[in-house]
Tab-separated table of C-alpha atoms and ligand atoms in Angstrom:
chain	number	residue	atom	x	y	z
A	1	MET	CA	-0.244	32.413	-47.429
A	2	ARG	CA	-1.894	32.846	-44.029
A	3	ALA	CA	-1.632	30.491	-41.068
A	4	LEU	CA	-2.628	30.263	-37.423
A	5	VAL	CA	0.525	30.875	-35.412
A	6	ASN	CA	1.242	30.329	-31.713
A	7	THR	CA	1.697	33.574	-29.766
A	8	ALA	CA	2.652	32.137	-26.320
A	9	ASN	CA	0.166	34.710	-24.961
A	10	PRO	CA	-2.705	33.061	-23.044
A	11	GLU	CA	-4.935	36.106	-23.724
A	12	LYS	CA	-4.748	35.403	-27.453
A	13	PRO	CA	-3.037	32.025	-27.946
A	14	LEU	CA	-3.259	32.054	-31.752
A	15	GLU	CA	-3.227	34.711	-34.447
A	16	ILE	CA	-3.293	34.656	-38.226
A	17	ARG	CA	0.027	35.700	-39.765
A	18	ASP	CA	1.643	35.595	-43.197
A	19	VAL	CA	3.982	32.622	-43.523
A	20	SER	CA	5.875	30.852	-46.313
A	21	ASP	CA	4.091	28.357	-48.531
A	22	PRO	CA	4.729	24.721	-47.584
A	23	ALA	CA	7.670	23.039	-49.315
A	24	ALA	CA	6.391	19.561	-50.144
A	25	ALA	CA	8.732	16.544	-50.054
A	26	SER	CA	8.392	14.110	-52.950
A	27	ASN	CA	5.993	11.879	-50.984
A	28	GLU	CA	3.817	14.795	-49.893
A	29	ALA	CA	0.751	16.377	-51.457
A	30	VAL	CA	-0.243	19.978	-50.810
A	31	ILE	CA	-3.745	20.464	-49.448
A	32	ALA	CA	-5.766	23.690	-49.570
A	33	VAL	CA	-7.209	23.459	-46.075
A	34	ARG	CA	-10.921	24.140	-45.674
A	35	ALA	CA	-11.538	22.873	-42.134
A	36	MET	CA	-9.396	21.986	-39.141
A	37	ALA	CA	-10.070	20.524	-35.701
A	38	ILE	CA	-8.476	21.232	-32.337
A	39	ASN	CA	-7.335	18.524	-29.924
A	40	ARG	CA	-6.988	18.808	-26.156
A	41	GLY	CA	-3.359	17.765	-26.445
A	42	GLU	CA	-2.722	20.766	-28.695
A	43	LEU	CA	-3.860	23.135	-25.916
A	44	ARG	CA	-0.977	21.811	-23.814
A	45	LEU	CA	1.431	21.957	-26.749
A	46	MET	CA	0.568	25.573	-27.544
A	47	ALA	CA	1.054	26.613	-23.914
A	48	GLY	CA	4.563	25.168	-23.931
A	49	ARG	CA	5.758	26.256	-27.381
A	50	PRO	CA	7.284	29.636	-28.266
A	51	ASP	CA	5.853	32.508	-30.269
A	52	GLY	CA	5.947	31.645	-33.963
A	53	TRP	CA	5.461	27.873	-33.604
A	54	ARG	CA	2.773	26.549	-35.922
A	55	PRO	CA	0.269	24.028	-34.562
A	56	GLY	CA	-2.343	21.929	-36.380
A	57	GLN	CA	-2.713	18.185	-36.870
A	58	ASP	CA	-6.295	17.650	-38.122
A	59	ILE	CA	-7.018	19.023	-41.581
A	60	ALA	CA	-9.483	18.510	-44.428
A	61	GLY	CA	-9.511	20.226	-47.803
A	62	THR	CA	-8.707	19.864	-51.495
A	63	VAL	CA	-5.456	18.655	-53.047
A	64	VAL	CA	-3.848	21.506	-55.019
A	65	GLN	CA	-0.559	19.735	-55.749
A	66	ALA	CA	-0.222	15.950	-56.052
A	67	ALA	CA	2.886	14.226	-54.655
A	68	ALA	CA	5.867	14.274	-57.012
A	69	ASP	CA	6.474	10.530	-56.492
A	70	GLY	CA	3.081	9.719	-58.018
A	71	THR	CA	1.547	8.284	-54.845
A	72	GLY	CA	-1.680	9.372	-53.212
A	73	PRO	CA	-4.571	11.548	-54.310
A	74	LYS	CA	-4.662	13.720	-57.418
A	75	GLU	CA	-5.289	17.434	-57.750
A	76	GLY	CA	-8.865	18.349	-56.963
A	77	ASP	CA	-9.516	15.359	-54.665
A	78	ARG	CA	-11.327	16.138	-51.409
A	79	VAL	CA	-9.227	14.704	-48.592
A	80	VAL	CA	-8.594	14.439	-44.863
A	81	SER	CA	-5.140	14.135	-43.314
A	82	LEU	CA	-3.139	13.924	-40.113
A	83	VAL	CA	-0.010	16.069	-40.058
A	84	ASP	CA	2.447	16.495	-37.195
A	85	GLN	CA	2.123	20.303	-37.002
A	86	ALA	CA	1.638	23.443	-39.147
A	87	GLY	CA	-1.679	22.163	-40.525
A	88	TRP	CA	-3.768	25.167	-39.485
A	89	ALA	CA	-2.955	27.165	-42.582
A	90	GLU	CA	-4.365	27.974	-45.995
A	91	ARG	CA	-2.154	25.215	-47.397
A	92	ALA	CA	-0.357	22.285	-45.773
A	93	ALA	CA	1.928	19.518	-47.041
A	94	ALA	CA	1.029	15.978	-45.925
A	95	PRO	CA	2.623	12.571	-46.592
A	96	THR	CA	0.375	10.611	-48.927
A	97	SER	CA	0.368	7.638	-46.508
A	98	ARG	CA	-1.538	9.915	-44.116
A	99	ILE	CA	-4.150	11.165	-46.563
A	100	ALA	CA	-7.547	9.668	-47.384
A	101	VAL	CA	-9.991	10.763	-50.054
A	102	ILE	CA	-13.379	11.504	-48.470
A	103	PRO	CA	-16.786	10.558	-49.885
A	104	ASP	CA	-18.715	13.318	-51.671
A	105	ASN	CA	-21.380	13.389	-48.970
A	106	VAL	CA	-18.864	13.966	-46.140
A	107	SER	CA	-18.267	17.642	-45.403
A	108	PHE	CA	-14.803	19.055	-44.757
A	109	GLU	CA	-15.968	19.937	-41.250
A	110	ALA	CA	-17.035	16.357	-40.517
A	111	ALA	CA	-13.834	14.930	-41.996
A	112	ALA	CA	-11.654	17.294	-39.972
A	113	THR	CA	-12.912	15.721	-36.736
A	114	LEU	CA	-11.301	12.402	-37.645
A	115	PRO	CA	-7.504	12.447	-37.644
A	116	VAL	CA	-6.253	12.481	-34.036
A	117	ALA	CA	-9.551	11.620	-32.339
A	118	GLY	CA	-10.793	9.005	-34.796
A	119	LEU	CA	-7.443	7.276	-35.239
A	120	THR	CA	-6.914	7.204	-31.468
A	121	ALA	CA	-10.350	5.682	-30.883
A	122	LEU	CA	-9.966	3.074	-33.613
A	123	ARG	CA	-6.435	2.028	-32.715
A	124	ALA	CA	-6.945	2.055	-28.941
A	125	LEU	CA	-9.961	-0.241	-29.371
A	126	ARG	CA	-7.873	-2.610	-31.497
A	127	VAL	CA	-5.656	-3.233	-28.462
A	128	GLY	CA	-8.606	-5.206	-27.058
A	129	GLY	CA	-8.826	-7.537	-30.078
A	130	SER	CA	-12.250	-8.744	-31.206
A	131	LEU	CA	-14.954	-6.769	-29.427
A	132	LEU	CA	-17.865	-9.094	-30.239
A	133	GLY	CA	-19.840	-9.549	-27.033
A	134	LYS	CA	-17.191	-7.884	-24.888
A	135	ARG	CA	-17.884	-5.342	-22.164
A	136	VAL	CA	-16.117	-2.064	-22.880
A	137	MET	CA	-15.863	1.060	-20.736
A	138	VAL	CA	-14.884	4.441	-22.195
A	139	THR	CA	-13.977	7.352	-19.917
A	140	GLY	CA	-14.434	10.868	-21.316
A	141	ALA	CA	-17.130	9.395	-23.571
A	142	ALA	CA	-18.477	12.831	-24.495
A	143	GLY	CA	-15.083	14.008	-25.709
A	144	GLY	CA	-13.574	13.928	-29.169
A	145	VAL	CA	-11.982	10.489	-28.810
A	146	GLY	CA	-14.747	9.205	-26.542
A	147	HIS	CA	-17.556	9.856	-29.023
A	148	PHE	CA	-15.786	7.894	-31.733
A	149	ALA	CA	-14.622	5.110	-29.403
A	150	THR	CA	-18.104	4.580	-27.982
A	151	GLN	CA	-19.679	4.374	-31.419
A	152	LEU	CA	-16.971	2.176	-32.943
A	153	ALA	CA	-16.998	-0.270	-30.024
A	154	ALA	CA	-20.781	-0.600	-30.160
A	155	ARG	CA	-20.613	-1.089	-33.906
A	156	ALA	CA	-18.045	-3.854	-33.421
A	157	GLY	CA	-20.451	-5.781	-31.185
A	158	ALA	CA	-19.400	-4.649	-27.728
A	159	ARG	CA	-21.668	-3.610	-24.865
A	160	VAL	CA	-20.348	-0.178	-24.048
A	161	THR	CA	-20.508	1.903	-20.876
A	162	GLY	CA	-19.514	5.520	-21.456
A	163	ILE	CA	-18.515	7.727	-18.533
A	164	VAL	CA	-19.715	11.332	-18.837
A	165	GLY	CA	-19.335	14.408	-16.647
A	166	HIS	CA	-23.030	15.219	-16.335
A	167	ALA	CA	-26.423	13.976	-17.464
A	168	GLN	CA	-26.728	16.374	-20.426
A	169	ARG	CA	-23.653	14.888	-22.081
A	170	GLY	CA	-23.764	12.194	-24.728
A	171	GLN	CA	-27.481	12.249	-25.502
A	172	GLY	CA	-26.865	11.018	-29.042
A	173	LEU	CA	-24.681	8.184	-27.797
A	174	ALA	CA	-27.233	6.991	-25.257
A	175	LYS	CA	-29.671	6.157	-28.048
A	176	LEU	CA	-27.273	3.731	-29.746
A	177	PRO	CA	-27.911	0.005	-29.320
A	178	GLY	CA	-25.514	-1.505	-26.806
A	179	VAL	CA	-24.513	1.839	-25.255
A	180	SER	CA	-25.293	3.039	-21.760
A	181	LEU	CA	-23.965	6.215	-20.178
A	182	VAL	CA	-23.024	6.669	-16.541
A	183	VAL	CA	-22.228	9.899	-14.689
A	184	GLY	CA	-19.154	9.298	-12.538
A	185	TYR	CA	-17.742	6.015	-11.286
A	186	ASP	CA	-19.956	5.056	-8.341
A	187	ASN	CA	-22.529	2.862	-10.074
A	188	LEU	CA	-20.493	0.915	-12.578
A	189	GLU	CA	-21.652	-2.546	-13.536
A	190	SER	CA	-18.142	-3.926	-13.690
A	191	PRO	CA	-16.106	-5.914	-14.614
A	192	PHE	CA	-15.144	-4.752	-18.091
A	193	ASP	CA	-13.030	-6.675	-20.592
A	194	LEU	CA	-11.595	-3.486	-22.064
A	195	VAL	CA	-11.332	0.015	-20.593
A	196	LEU	CA	-10.257	3.074	-22.575
A	197	GLU	CA	-9.039	5.633	-20.065
A	198	SER	CA	-7.976	9.216	-20.700
A	199	ALA	CA	-9.403	11.380	-17.904
A	200	GLY	CA	-6.579	10.637	-15.424
A	201	GLY	CA	-6.397	11.012	-11.630
A	202	ALA	CA	-9.279	9.256	-9.881
A	203	SER	CA	-10.550	8.052	-13.237
A	204	LEU	CA	-7.431	5.956	-13.826
A	205	LEU	CA	-7.819	4.221	-10.478
A	206	ALA	CA	-11.546	3.659	-11.086
A	207	SER	CA	-10.733	2.253	-14.520
A	208	ILE	CA	-8.260	-0.284	-13.155
A	209	ARG	CA	-10.740	-1.296	-10.456
A	210	ALA	CA	-13.492	-1.713	-13.040
A	211	ALA	CA	-11.452	-3.959	-15.341
A	212	SER	CA	-11.819	-7.721	-15.127
A	213	ASP	CA	-9.015	-9.893	-13.759
A	214	ASP	CA	-8.119	-10.730	-17.345
A	215	GLY	CA	-9.005	-7.311	-18.756
A	216	ASP	CA	-7.122	-4.691	-20.743
A	217	VAL	CA	-6.879	-1.083	-19.607
A	218	VAL	CA	-5.669	1.195	-22.388
A	219	VAL	CA	-4.365	4.474	-20.976
A	220	PHE	CA	-3.940	7.238	-23.525
A	221	GLY	CA	-4.418	10.526	-21.713
A	222	ASN	CA	-4.623	12.501	-18.485
A	223	SER	CA	-7.122	15.266	-19.209
A	224	ALA	CA	-7.343	16.151	-15.517
A	225	GLY	CA	-3.568	16.525	-15.249
A	226	GLU	CA	-3.767	14.735	-11.905
A	227	GLU	CA	-1.660	12.019	-10.338
A	228	THR	CA	-3.037	8.618	-9.386
A	229	SER	CA	-2.106	6.781	-6.222
A	230	LEU	CA	-2.024	3.079	-6.995
A	231	ARG	CA	-1.211	-0.015	-4.937
A	232	PHE	CA	-0.149	-3.319	-6.383
A	233	ARG	CA	-3.222	-5.048	-4.968
A	234	GLU	CA	-5.369	-3.075	-7.440
A	235	MET	CA	-3.731	-5.028	-10.249
A	236	ARG	CA	-5.490	-8.345	-10.127
A	237	GLY	CA	-5.113	-11.635	-11.950
A	238	SER	CA	-3.448	-11.223	-15.321
A	239	MET	CA	-4.933	-7.839	-16.172
A	240	ARG	CA	-2.895	-5.693	-18.537
A	241	ILE	CA	-2.363	-1.925	-18.440
A	242	HIS	CA	-1.259	-0.543	-21.788
A	243	ALA	CA	0.275	2.817	-22.609
A	244	PHE	CA	-1.162	4.010	-25.917
A	245	HIS	CA	0.187	6.769	-28.150
A	246	VAL	CA	-1.515	7.191	-31.500
A	247	TYR	CA	1.854	7.814	-33.129
A	248	GLY	CA	3.410	4.848	-31.359
A	249	THR	CA	1.214	1.856	-32.077
A	250	ARG	CA	3.163	-1.094	-33.335
A	251	GLU	CA	1.396	-1.034	-36.670
A	252	PRO	CA	2.644	-0.093	-40.116
A	253	PRO	CA	2.047	3.576	-41.055
A	254	THR	CA	-1.496	3.095	-42.238
A	255	PHE	CA	-3.043	6.311	-41.010
A	256	GLY	CA	-4.360	7.016	-44.495
A	257	GLU	CA	-6.112	3.637	-44.733
A	258	ASP	CA	-7.665	4.050	-41.313
A	259	LEU	CA	-8.756	7.601	-42.113
A	260	GLY	CA	-10.377	6.263	-45.277
A	261	LEU	CA	-12.243	3.645	-43.244
A	262	LEU	CA	-13.493	6.238	-40.754
A	263	ALA	CA	-14.507	8.699	-43.488
A	264	SER	CA	-16.428	5.970	-45.302
A	265	LEU	CA	-18.297	5.127	-42.077
A	266	ILE	CA	-19.344	8.774	-41.809
A	267	GLY	CA	-20.411	8.648	-45.457
A	268	THR	CA	-22.655	5.629	-44.871
A	269	GLY	CA	-24.111	7.131	-41.707
A	270	ASP	CA	-22.527	4.484	-39.482
A	271	LEU	CA	-20.320	6.947	-37.603
A	272	ARG	CA	-21.520	10.358	-36.467
A	273	PRO	CA	-19.011	13.113	-35.841
A	274	GLN	CA	-20.003	15.251	-32.893
A	275	VAL	CA	-19.137	18.872	-33.652
A	276	GLY	CA	-19.647	20.871	-30.467
A	277	TYR	CA	-18.212	24.113	-31.832
A	278	GLN	CA	-17.893	25.381	-35.383
A	279	GLY	CA	-16.669	28.798	-36.438
A	280	SER	CA	-14.237	30.786	-38.563
A	281	TRP	CA	-10.487	30.432	-38.044
A	282	ASN	CA	-10.385	34.256	-37.901
A	283	GLU	CA	-11.442	33.978	-34.274
A	284	ALA	CA	-10.029	30.774	-32.788
A	285	ARG	CA	-10.151	31.911	-29.168
A	286	PRO	CA	-13.772	30.882	-28.365
A	287	ALA	CA	-13.056	27.377	-29.661
A	288	LEU	CA	-9.865	27.052	-27.625
A	289	TYR	CA	-11.503	28.305	-24.442
A	290	ALA	CA	-14.630	26.153	-24.875
A	291	LEU	CA	-12.450	23.057	-25.262
A	292	ARG	CA	-10.228	24.034	-22.331
A	293	ASP	CA	-13.215	24.705	-20.059
A	294	ARG	CA	-15.167	21.536	-20.956
A	295	GLU	CA	-17.996	23.637	-22.362
A	296	LEU	CA	-18.370	21.730	-25.594
A	297	GLU	CA	-19.144	18.147	-26.442
A	298	GLY	CA	-17.119	16.373	-29.120
A	299	LYS	CA	-14.892	18.357	-31.463
A	300	ALA	CA	-14.152	22.050	-32.044
A	301	VAL	CA	-13.870	22.735	-35.790
A	302	LEU	CA	-12.583	25.904	-37.481
A	303	GLN	CA	-13.311	26.834	-41.086
A	304	VAL	CA	-10.815	28.625	-43.336
B	401	NAP	N1	-2.040	9.236	-26.412
B	401	NAP	C1	-2.516	9.718	-27.546
B	401	NAP	O1	-2.024	9.418	-28.627
B	401	NAP	C2	-3.702	10.629	-27.477
B	401	NAP	C3	-4.448	10.876	-28.634
B	401	NAP	C4	-5.597	11.670	-28.521
B	401	NAP	C5	-5.975	12.212	-27.286
B	401	NAP	N2	-5.177	11.994	-26.212
B	401	NAP	C6	-5.564	12.520	-24.893
B	401	NAP	O2	-6.770	11.866	-24.526
B	401	NAP	C7	-7.617	12.757	-23.804
B	401	NAP	C8	-8.965	12.841	-24.507
B	401	NAP	O3	-8.758	13.502	-25.746
B	401	NAP	P1	-9.977	14.222	-26.446
B	401	NAP	O4	-9.452	14.834	-27.681
B	401	NAP	O5	-11.128	13.299	-26.530
B	401	NAP	O6	-10.308	15.361	-25.383
B	401	NAP	P2	-11.698	16.104	-25.145
B	401	NAP	O7	-12.429	16.208	-26.434
B	401	NAP	O8	-11.403	17.312	-24.392
B	401	NAP	O9	-12.499	15.085	-24.239
B	401	NAP	C9	-12.081	14.803	-22.936
B	401	NAP	C10	-13.289	14.347	-22.158
B	401	NAP	O10	-12.853	13.898	-20.874
B	401	NAP	C11	-13.810	14.284	-19.917
B	401	NAP	N3	-13.119	14.685	-18.710
B	401	NAP	C12	-13.209	14.067	-17.516
B	401	NAP	N4	-12.446	14.662	-16.603
B	401	NAP	C13	-11.862	15.706	-17.221
B	401	NAP	C14	-10.975	16.732	-16.768
B	401	NAP	N5	-10.565	16.804	-15.498
B	401	NAP	N6	-10.566	17.649	-17.665
B	401	NAP	C15	-10.997	17.611	-18.934
B	401	NAP	N7	-11.838	16.658	-19.410
B	401	NAP	C16	-12.277	15.719	-18.554
B	401	NAP	C17	-14.620	15.433	-20.522
B	401	NAP	O11	-15.977	15.107	-20.462
B	401	NAP	P3	-16.986	15.701	-19.397
B	401	NAP	O12	-16.760	17.196	-19.366
B	401	NAP	O13	-18.305	15.265	-19.886
B	401	NAP	O14	-16.592	15.040	-18.117
B	401	NAP	C18	-14.282	15.449	-21.977
B	401	NAP	O15	-15.418	15.162	-22.752
B	401	NAP	C19	-6.873	14.067	-23.704
B	401	NAP	O16	-6.201	14.115	-22.474
B	401	NAP	C20	-5.889	14.000	-24.861
B	401	NAP	O17	-4.759	14.782	-24.632
B	401	NAP	C21	-4.057	11.210	-26.281
């Protein structure tokens, strides 16, 4: 079969090569991949991994081989899944606990936006507990995680402030009840009960300053790749700063259940995936560069 393989060459970071078919463990189903999404974290991973390494976490497609242990979806089911790597291929093996069947009216492209970004948004918001009536701030609101986090928080009853890079970003979000968008950090109506922060550098400091004395700041990224200079006096009252890793939440391995929830919300029209780039996997470079250069809003999706 064919797969997208890391080249370690920045001029052409990925190329399609012939590789072996996936060998599924007994708790894994094999999925014929139809659409895949790229995450910012994977840009960093690809740059650091050698030629021949196989990336790919977000996949959607059709089950062509059910798991031997009898769990999970059956052959022919349309599914979405989160895998650790090697998902950007014609076929990929995935543990059934990380697979969800998608509603008929949800496209593979829409479903593929969900795994890393949707699960991160959902689980990072859960750190804040009940969001009814709370004030929530989301940095990088126009990004893959940010779009989902902003929508999910508003849907859960929060008043949400999304931080965007410029005024053209997040137009769809701005129309949602309970959501307001702000460019930069100078005119924030703080304090916030919960802040989701992933831009890093000055954004991390601004996020801590914007949180309430009893607020939660959930830090899950550093898109800017910049350091933050922080003094103890910035940490007021009993505020909490949490490190969040989507693979490391202290929850049982329920990725599949959460993916099913997110896919059903797309199916009912209650969650809108923002696809800023869509194209064939034969030419992945424009998608990678657009994501790297902040030229797209939301997710970059490739079709097999
Ligand atoms: N810990 C985890 O488990 C986990 C899981 C998923 C993602 N992450 C991390 O969380 C971050 C967000 O992920 P994502 O998939 O939503 O990324 P994304 O789609 O690229 O979105 C990032 C957003 O941050 C904004 N941003 C502000 N300053 C930036 C800068 N200096 N460089 C790049 N973007 C900047 C951009 O919006 P504007 O251009 O409008 O400013 C962009 O929309 C990434 O750093 C990612 O690696 C971590």
